Short mmCIF file of C-alpha atoms in Angstrom, two decimals:
data_model
loop_
_atom_site.label_atom_id
_atom_site.label_comp_id
_atom_site.label_asym_id
_atom_site.label_seq_id
_atom_site.Cartn_x
_atom_site.Cartn_y
_atom_site.Cartn_z
CA UNK A 118 -3.30 7.73 0.60
CA UNK A 119 -4.54 4.51 -0.99
CA UNK A 120 -2.73 2.51 1.68
CA UNK A 121 -4.94 4.15 4.35
CA UNK A 122 -7.96 2.16 3.10
CA UNK A 123 -6.62 -1.39 3.73
CA UNK A 124 -5.13 -0.17 7.01
CA UNK A 125 -8.62 0.91 8.09
CA UNK A 126 -10.02 -2.44 6.94
CA UNK A 127 -7.43 -4.14 9.14
CA UNK A 128 -9.27 -2.72 12.16
CA UNK A 129 -12.54 -4.39 11.13
CA UNK A 130 -11.72 -7.62 12.97
CA UNK A 131 -11.14 -5.78 16.24
CA UNK A 132 -14.33 -3.71 15.89
CA UNK A 133 -16.38 -6.78 14.96
CA UNK A 134 -15.20 -8.92 17.85
CA UNK A 135 -15.27 -6.20 20.51
CA UNK A 136 -18.24 -3.99 19.59
CA UNK A 137 -20.71 -5.82 17.33
CA UNK A 138 -23.30 -8.46 18.32
CA UNK A 139 -22.16 -12.01 17.43
CA UNK A 140 -23.60 -14.11 14.63
CA UNK A 141 -24.63 -11.32 12.26
CA UNK A 142 -21.78 -10.78 9.81
CA UNK A 143 -24.02 -10.15 6.80
CA UNK A 144 -25.95 -7.51 8.71
CA UNK A 145 -22.65 -5.85 9.59
CA UNK A 146 -21.61 -5.89 5.92
CA UNK A 147 -24.97 -4.42 4.85
CA UNK A 148 -24.85 -1.66 7.46
CA UNK A 149 -21.28 -0.93 6.43
CA UNK A 150 -22.08 -0.51 2.72
CA UNK A 151 -25.66 0.69 2.16
CA UNK A 152 -25.94 3.77 4.46
CA UNK A 153 -22.53 5.09 3.38
CA UNK A 154 -23.44 4.63 -0.28
CA UNK A 155 -26.79 6.40 0.08
CA UNK A 156 -25.10 9.27 1.93
CA UNK A 157 -22.49 9.71 -0.84
CA UNK A 158 -25.19 9.68 -3.53
CA UNK A 159 -27.22 12.24 -1.57
CA UNK A 160 -24.21 14.52 -1.12
CA UNK A 161 -23.10 14.39 -4.75
CA UNK A 162 -26.65 14.45 -6.17
CA UNK A 163 -25.38 12.47 -9.13
CA UNK A 164 -27.05 9.34 -10.51
CA UNK A 165 -25.65 6.90 -13.06
CA UNK A 166 -26.38 7.45 -16.74
CA UNK A 167 -26.66 4.97 -19.57
CA UNK A 168 -24.48 1.89 -19.18
CA UNK A 169 -23.31 3.00 -15.76
CA UNK A 170 -26.52 1.70 -14.20
CA UNK A 171 -25.55 -1.92 -14.84
CA UNK A 172 -21.82 -1.25 -14.53
CA UNK A 173 -22.35 0.15 -11.03
CA UNK A 174 -24.28 -2.95 -10.04
CA UNK A 175 -21.58 -5.24 -11.44
CA UNK A 176 -18.75 -3.33 -9.76
CA UNK A 177 -20.71 -3.05 -6.52
CA UNK A 178 -21.31 -6.80 -6.52
CA UNK A 179 -17.65 -7.60 -7.22
CA UNK A 180 -15.96 -5.05 -4.95
CA UNK A 181 -18.44 -5.12 -2.09
CA UNK A 182 -21.51 -7.39 -2.18
CA UNK A 183 -20.17 -10.73 -3.43
CA UNK A 184 -16.78 -10.08 -1.84
CA UNK A 185 -18.23 -9.51 1.64
CA UNK A 186 -20.54 -12.53 1.35
CA UNK A 187 -17.70 -14.87 0.31
CA UNK A 188 -15.40 -13.33 2.90
CA UNK A 189 -17.80 -14.08 5.75
CA UNK A 190 -18.44 -17.63 4.50
CA UNK A 191 -14.69 -18.21 4.51
CA UNK A 192 -14.37 -16.62 7.96
CA UNK A 193 -17.01 -18.97 9.39
CA UNK A 194 -15.63 -22.16 7.83
CA UNK A 195 -11.88 -21.52 7.98
CA UNK A 196 -9.39 -20.35 10.58
CA UNK A 197 -8.59 -16.68 10.09
CA UNK A 198 -5.01 -17.42 9.08
CA UNK A 199 -6.05 -19.73 6.25
CA UNK A 200 -8.62 -17.25 4.93
CA UNK A 201 -6.11 -14.38 5.06
CA UNK A 202 -3.43 -16.44 3.30
CA UNK A 203 -5.79 -17.37 0.47
CA UNK A 204 -6.94 -13.75 0.25
CA UNK A 205 -3.32 -12.71 -0.20
CA UNK A 206 -3.48 -14.22 -3.70
CA UNK A 207 -5.34 -11.10 -4.87
CA UNK A 208 -2.24 -9.27 -6.21
CA UNK A 209 -1.26 -12.23 -8.38
CA UNK A 210 -4.81 -12.62 -9.68
CA UNK A 211 -5.11 -8.88 -10.36
CA UNK A 212 -1.79 -8.85 -12.22
CA UNK A 213 -2.91 -11.74 -14.42
CA UNK A 214 -6.31 -10.13 -15.12
CA UNK A 215 -4.65 -6.78 -15.84
CA UNK A 216 -2.43 -8.48 -18.41
CA UNK A 217 -5.49 -10.11 -19.97
CA UNK A 218 -7.98 -7.20 -19.90
CA UNK A 219 -5.80 -4.08 -19.76
CA UNK A 220 -2.75 -5.20 -21.74
CA UNK A 221 -0.39 -4.56 -18.83
CA UNK A 222 2.82 -6.58 -18.87
CA UNK A 223 3.05 -9.41 -16.36
CA UNK A 224 6.65 -9.40 -15.18
CA UNK A 225 8.61 -12.03 -13.30
CA UNK A 226 9.24 -9.50 -10.54
CA UNK A 227 5.49 -9.05 -10.02
CA UNK A 228 4.99 -12.80 -9.76
CA UNK A 229 7.86 -13.28 -7.32
CA UNK A 230 6.76 -10.29 -5.25
CA UNK A 231 3.22 -11.66 -5.12
CA UNK A 232 4.45 -15.05 -3.96
CA UNK A 233 6.56 -13.32 -1.31
CA UNK A 234 3.47 -11.46 -0.11
CA UNK A 235 1.53 -14.73 0.23
CA UNK A 236 4.45 -16.28 2.15
CA UNK A 237 4.68 -13.26 4.44
CA UNK A 238 0.96 -13.30 5.25
CA UNK A 239 1.10 -17.04 5.96
CA UNK A 240 3.98 -16.52 8.40
CA UNK A 241 2.10 -13.64 9.98
CA UNK A 242 -1.29 -15.25 10.57
CA UNK A 243 -1.18 -18.97 9.76
CA UNK A 244 -1.09 -21.35 12.68
CA UNK A 245 0.11 -24.95 12.81
CA UNK A 246 -2.62 -27.58 12.56
CA UNK A 247 -5.06 -25.27 10.82
CA UNK A 248 -7.98 -27.26 9.44
CA UNK A 249 -9.16 -26.96 5.87
CA UNK A 250 -12.76 -26.97 4.73
CA UNK A 251 -13.57 -27.38 1.03
CA UNK A 252 -16.42 -24.89 0.96
CA UNK A 253 -14.42 -22.41 2.99
CA UNK A 254 -11.39 -22.71 0.71
CA UNK A 255 -13.58 -22.16 -2.37
CA UNK A 256 -15.22 -19.15 -0.72
CA UNK A 257 -11.84 -17.60 0.18
CA UNK A 258 -10.50 -18.17 -3.34
CA UNK A 259 -13.75 -16.83 -4.80
CA UNK A 260 -13.44 -13.70 -2.67
CA UNK A 261 -9.92 -13.11 -3.96
CA UNK A 262 -11.07 -13.62 -7.55
CA UNK A 263 -14.08 -11.27 -7.36
CA UNK A 264 -12.08 -8.54 -5.60
CA UNK A 265 -9.25 -8.73 -8.14
CA UNK A 266 -11.79 -8.70 -10.99
CA UNK A 267 -13.55 -5.71 -9.45
CA UNK A 268 -10.33 -3.73 -9.21
CA UNK A 269 -9.33 -4.49 -12.82
CA UNK A 270 -12.80 -3.68 -14.18
CA UNK A 271 -12.87 -0.46 -12.14
CA UNK A 272 -9.65 0.43 -13.91
CA UNK A 273 -11.00 -0.57 -17.32
CA UNK A 274 -14.35 1.20 -16.92
CA UNK A 275 -13.18 4.73 -16.17
CA UNK A 276 -16.22 6.69 -15.03
CA UNK A 277 -16.60 10.34 -16.11
CA UNK A 278 -18.57 11.04 -12.92
CA UNK A 279 -16.99 12.41 -9.72
CA UNK A 280 -15.14 9.93 -7.55
CA UNK A 281 -17.54 10.21 -4.59
CA UNK A 282 -20.51 9.58 -6.89
CA UNK A 283 -19.10 6.40 -8.43
CA UNK A 284 -18.06 5.20 -4.97
CA UNK A 285 -21.59 5.77 -3.71
CA UNK A 286 -23.06 3.87 -6.66
CA UNK A 287 -20.91 0.84 -5.92
CA UNK A 288 -21.65 0.90 -2.20
CA UNK A 289 -25.39 1.09 -2.90
CA UNK A 290 -25.17 -1.72 -5.46
CA UNK A 291 -23.25 -3.93 -3.06
CA UNK A 292 -25.54 -3.06 -0.17
CA UNK A 293 -28.67 -3.88 -2.18
CA UNK A 294 -27.17 -7.28 -2.97
CA UNK A 295 -26.35 -7.93 0.68
CA UNK A 296 -29.65 -6.74 2.20
CA UNK A 297 -31.94 -9.61 1.04
CA UNK A 298 -29.15 -12.10 1.68
CA UNK A 299 -28.79 -10.89 5.28
CA UNK A 300 -32.55 -11.03 5.84
CA UNK A 301 -32.83 -14.56 4.41
CA UNK A 302 -29.81 -16.01 6.22
CA UNK A 303 -29.80 -14.11 9.51
CA UNK A 304 -33.38 -12.84 9.71
CA UNK A 305 -34.66 -9.56 11.08
CA UNK A 306 -32.71 -8.58 14.21
CA UNK A 307 -34.94 -8.77 17.28
CA UNK A 308 -32.48 -7.91 20.04
CA UNK A 309 -31.91 -4.31 21.07
CA UNK A 310 -28.61 -2.67 20.27
CA UNK A 311 -26.27 -1.48 22.97
CA UNK A 312 -24.26 1.71 22.83
CA UNK A 313 -21.16 -0.32 21.88
CA UNK A 314 -23.08 -1.95 19.02
CA UNK A 315 -24.19 1.42 17.66
CA UNK A 316 -20.64 2.75 17.92
CA UNK A 317 -19.29 -0.28 16.06
CA UNK A 318 -21.82 -0.01 13.24
CA UNK A 319 -21.20 3.74 12.96
CA UNK A 320 -17.46 3.13 12.69
CA UNK A 321 -17.94 0.55 9.92
CA UNK A 322 -20.27 2.83 7.94
CA UNK A 323 -18.46 6.16 8.35
CA UNK A 324 -14.79 5.14 8.54
CA UNK A 325 -14.83 1.60 7.17
CA UNK A 326 -16.79 2.56 4.06
CA UNK A 327 -17.50 6.30 3.72
CA UNK A 328 -13.85 7.27 4.22
CA UNK A 329 -11.91 4.22 3.08
CA UNK A 330 -13.64 3.37 -0.20
CA UNK A 331 -13.21 6.82 -1.82
CA UNK A 332 -9.49 6.56 -1.00
CA UNK A 333 -9.39 3.04 -2.40
CA UNK A 334 -11.16 3.86 -5.68
CA UNK A 335 -9.06 7.01 -6.03
CA UNK A 336 -6.03 4.75 -5.94
CA UNK A 337 -7.62 2.42 -8.48
CA UNK A 338 -7.94 5.36 -10.85
CA UNK A 339 -4.38 6.61 -10.33
CA UNK A 340 -2.29 3.44 -9.91
CA UNK A 341 -1.79 0.20 -11.85
CA UNK A 342 -4.29 -2.46 -10.82
CA UNK A 343 -1.72 -4.88 -9.38
CA UNK A 344 -0.11 -2.11 -7.29
CA UNK A 345 -3.45 -1.33 -5.64
CA UNK A 346 -4.13 -4.93 -4.67
CA UNK A 347 -0.61 -5.28 -3.22
CA UNK A 348 -1.56 -2.55 -0.75
CA UNK A 349 -4.38 -4.81 0.45
CA UNK A 350 -1.72 -6.94 2.18
CA UNK A 351 -1.55 -4.22 4.83
CA UNK A 352 -4.88 -5.39 6.30
CA UNK A 353 -3.56 -8.56 8.03
CA UNK A 354 -0.49 -6.63 9.21
CA UNK A 355 -2.67 -3.96 10.88
CA UNK A 356 -5.08 -6.58 12.24
CA UNK A 357 -2.18 -8.49 13.84
CA UNK A 358 -0.66 -5.30 15.26
CA UNK A 359 -3.99 -4.22 16.79
CA UNK A 360 -4.49 -7.66 18.28
CA UNK A 361 -1.08 -7.35 19.95
CA UNK A 362 -1.53 -3.73 21.11
CA UNK A 363 -5.20 -3.72 22.15
CA UNK A 364 -6.03 -7.35 22.94
CA UNK A 365 -2.65 -8.42 24.28
CA UNK A 366 -2.26 -11.25 21.78
CA UNK A 367 1.16 -12.89 21.57
CA UNK A 368 3.43 -11.76 18.75
CA UNK A 369 6.43 -14.02 18.17
CA UNK A 370 9.52 -13.96 15.97
CA UNK A 371 7.76 -15.79 13.14
CA UNK A 372 5.02 -13.14 12.99
CA UNK A 373 7.62 -10.38 12.96
CA UNK A 374 9.44 -12.05 10.07
CA UNK A 375 6.13 -12.41 8.22
CA UNK A 376 5.31 -8.73 8.72
CA UNK A 377 8.77 -7.77 7.45
CA UNK A 378 8.33 -9.95 4.35
CA UNK A 379 4.91 -8.42 3.62
CA UNK A 380 6.19 -4.86 4.00
CA UNK A 381 9.23 -5.68 1.86
CA UNK A 382 7.02 -7.08 -0.91
CA UNK A 383 4.90 -3.91 -0.77
CA UNK A 384 7.98 -1.72 -1.22
CA UNK A 385 9.31 -3.82 -4.10
CA UNK A 386 5.89 -3.84 -5.79
CA UNK A 387 5.57 -0.04 -5.65
CA UNK A 388 9.10 0.82 -6.82
CA UNK A 389 9.26 1.16 -10.58
CA UNK A 390 12.05 1.90 -13.02
CA UNK A 391 11.97 5.50 -14.10
CA UNK A 392 10.35 5.70 -17.50
CA UNK A 393 10.82 8.65 -19.90
CA UNK A 394 7.96 11.08 -19.57
CA UNK A 395 5.53 11.65 -22.40
CA UNK A 396 7.08 15.06 -23.11
CA UNK A 397 10.57 13.59 -23.24
CA UNK A 398 9.39 10.80 -25.53
CA UNK A 399 7.77 13.33 -27.87
CA UNK A 400 10.94 15.47 -27.96
CA UNK A 401 13.05 12.42 -28.80
CA UNK A 402 10.68 11.50 -31.64
CA UNK A 403 10.91 15.06 -33.04
CA UNK A 404 14.71 14.93 -32.97
CA UNK A 405 14.72 11.57 -34.75
CA UNK A 406 12.36 12.91 -37.41
CA UNK A 407 14.56 15.97 -37.98
CA UNK A 408 17.66 13.79 -38.31
CA UNK A 409 15.90 11.47 -40.75
CA UNK A 410 14.57 14.35 -42.88
CA UNK A 411 17.79 16.39 -42.92
CA UNK A 412 19.48 16.64 -46.36
CA UNK A 413 22.48 14.40 -46.82
CA UNK A 414 25.74 16.13 -47.80
CA UNK A 415 27.80 13.73 -49.91
CA UNK A 416 30.65 16.15 -50.65
CA UNK A 417 34.11 14.80 -49.78
CA UNK A 418 35.42 15.90 -46.43
CA UNK A 419 38.87 17.51 -46.03
CA UNK A 420 40.50 16.68 -42.75
CA UNK A 421 42.32 19.61 -41.15
CA UNK A 422 45.10 18.60 -38.76
CA UNK A 423 44.40 19.54 -35.17
CA UNK A 424 40.68 20.04 -35.77
CA UNK A 425 37.98 17.49 -35.13
#
C-alpha cells in the first residue's frame, strides 16, 4: 500500500503539464498541501498537543514545504532527468540517517542497492548533453536531504495521535510555509481558472495529497526508513510510463533497462532475511536459562551395550 503513494506522485508531472496553468509551481504545491491538510484536521477533530506543535511544523517543512520548494527550484533550473537522478539519492541518505539517528545497521547490500537505484533512474530519465546548473544541483540535493531527514524523523518521533491527524498536521504545516512563499514569488493569481485547471488542482489536493500522504506516513510507521524511501523510486518509473502511454513519448531500450534496474533494486531492498520472531526468541532464552540452571549430575555413567 505504501508503494501506491509514489506511484500517484509519478502522475504529478502529467497533471501539471496538461491541466495546470504554467508558471505557478508554488501555487500548485500550496493548493496540493493546505486544503487537504485542513480537511484531514477537520475530519479527525484532533489538534497537536505539547511538543507536537513544533514537531508538526518541522516535519511538515521537511516532508512537504521545504521539499516542494526545493523540488520546483531544481525543476526550473535543471533538466528533469538530472533532477530525478539526484533525487534518487534519497534511499542512500535515509539509510545513513537511520543508522545515525535510529541505530539501524547500514549494510553493504543497502548501499549497493541504492547505487543500483540511482543508476536505473539515470538510465530511465537522463538524456545525453544535459546541462548542469549549480543552484539547481544544490536544490535537488537539498530536496533529497530534507525528504530523507523528514522520513527518518517521522520514524523517530512516533506520534500517539491517529494517522490521519498527524498527516493533516504535516500538510497544514507545509502548506503554511508554502503560502507566503508562493505569494511573494508568484504573486496573487489574476487570471481566471478553466475547468481543466480546477480539475488538476482538485486531483493534486484530493488524490495527490489527501489519499497518498496517509498511505505514505502509514508506511513510514510500519516499515524501516530506508525501505520507504526506496519505494519513492517508483515515481520516475510511473512518470515515464505515463509519458509513453498518454503523451506518446518515445521509450527506447535504454529506458526499459533503466526501469528494470529500478524495479530490481526495489525488490532486493524489500526482501529481508527471515529473523526469529520475538516469541521464538523469548522461548529460546527460557530454554537456555533452564539448561543453565539445571542441576549437574556428576555420577559416573555406565554404558549399556546396544543402548545410546
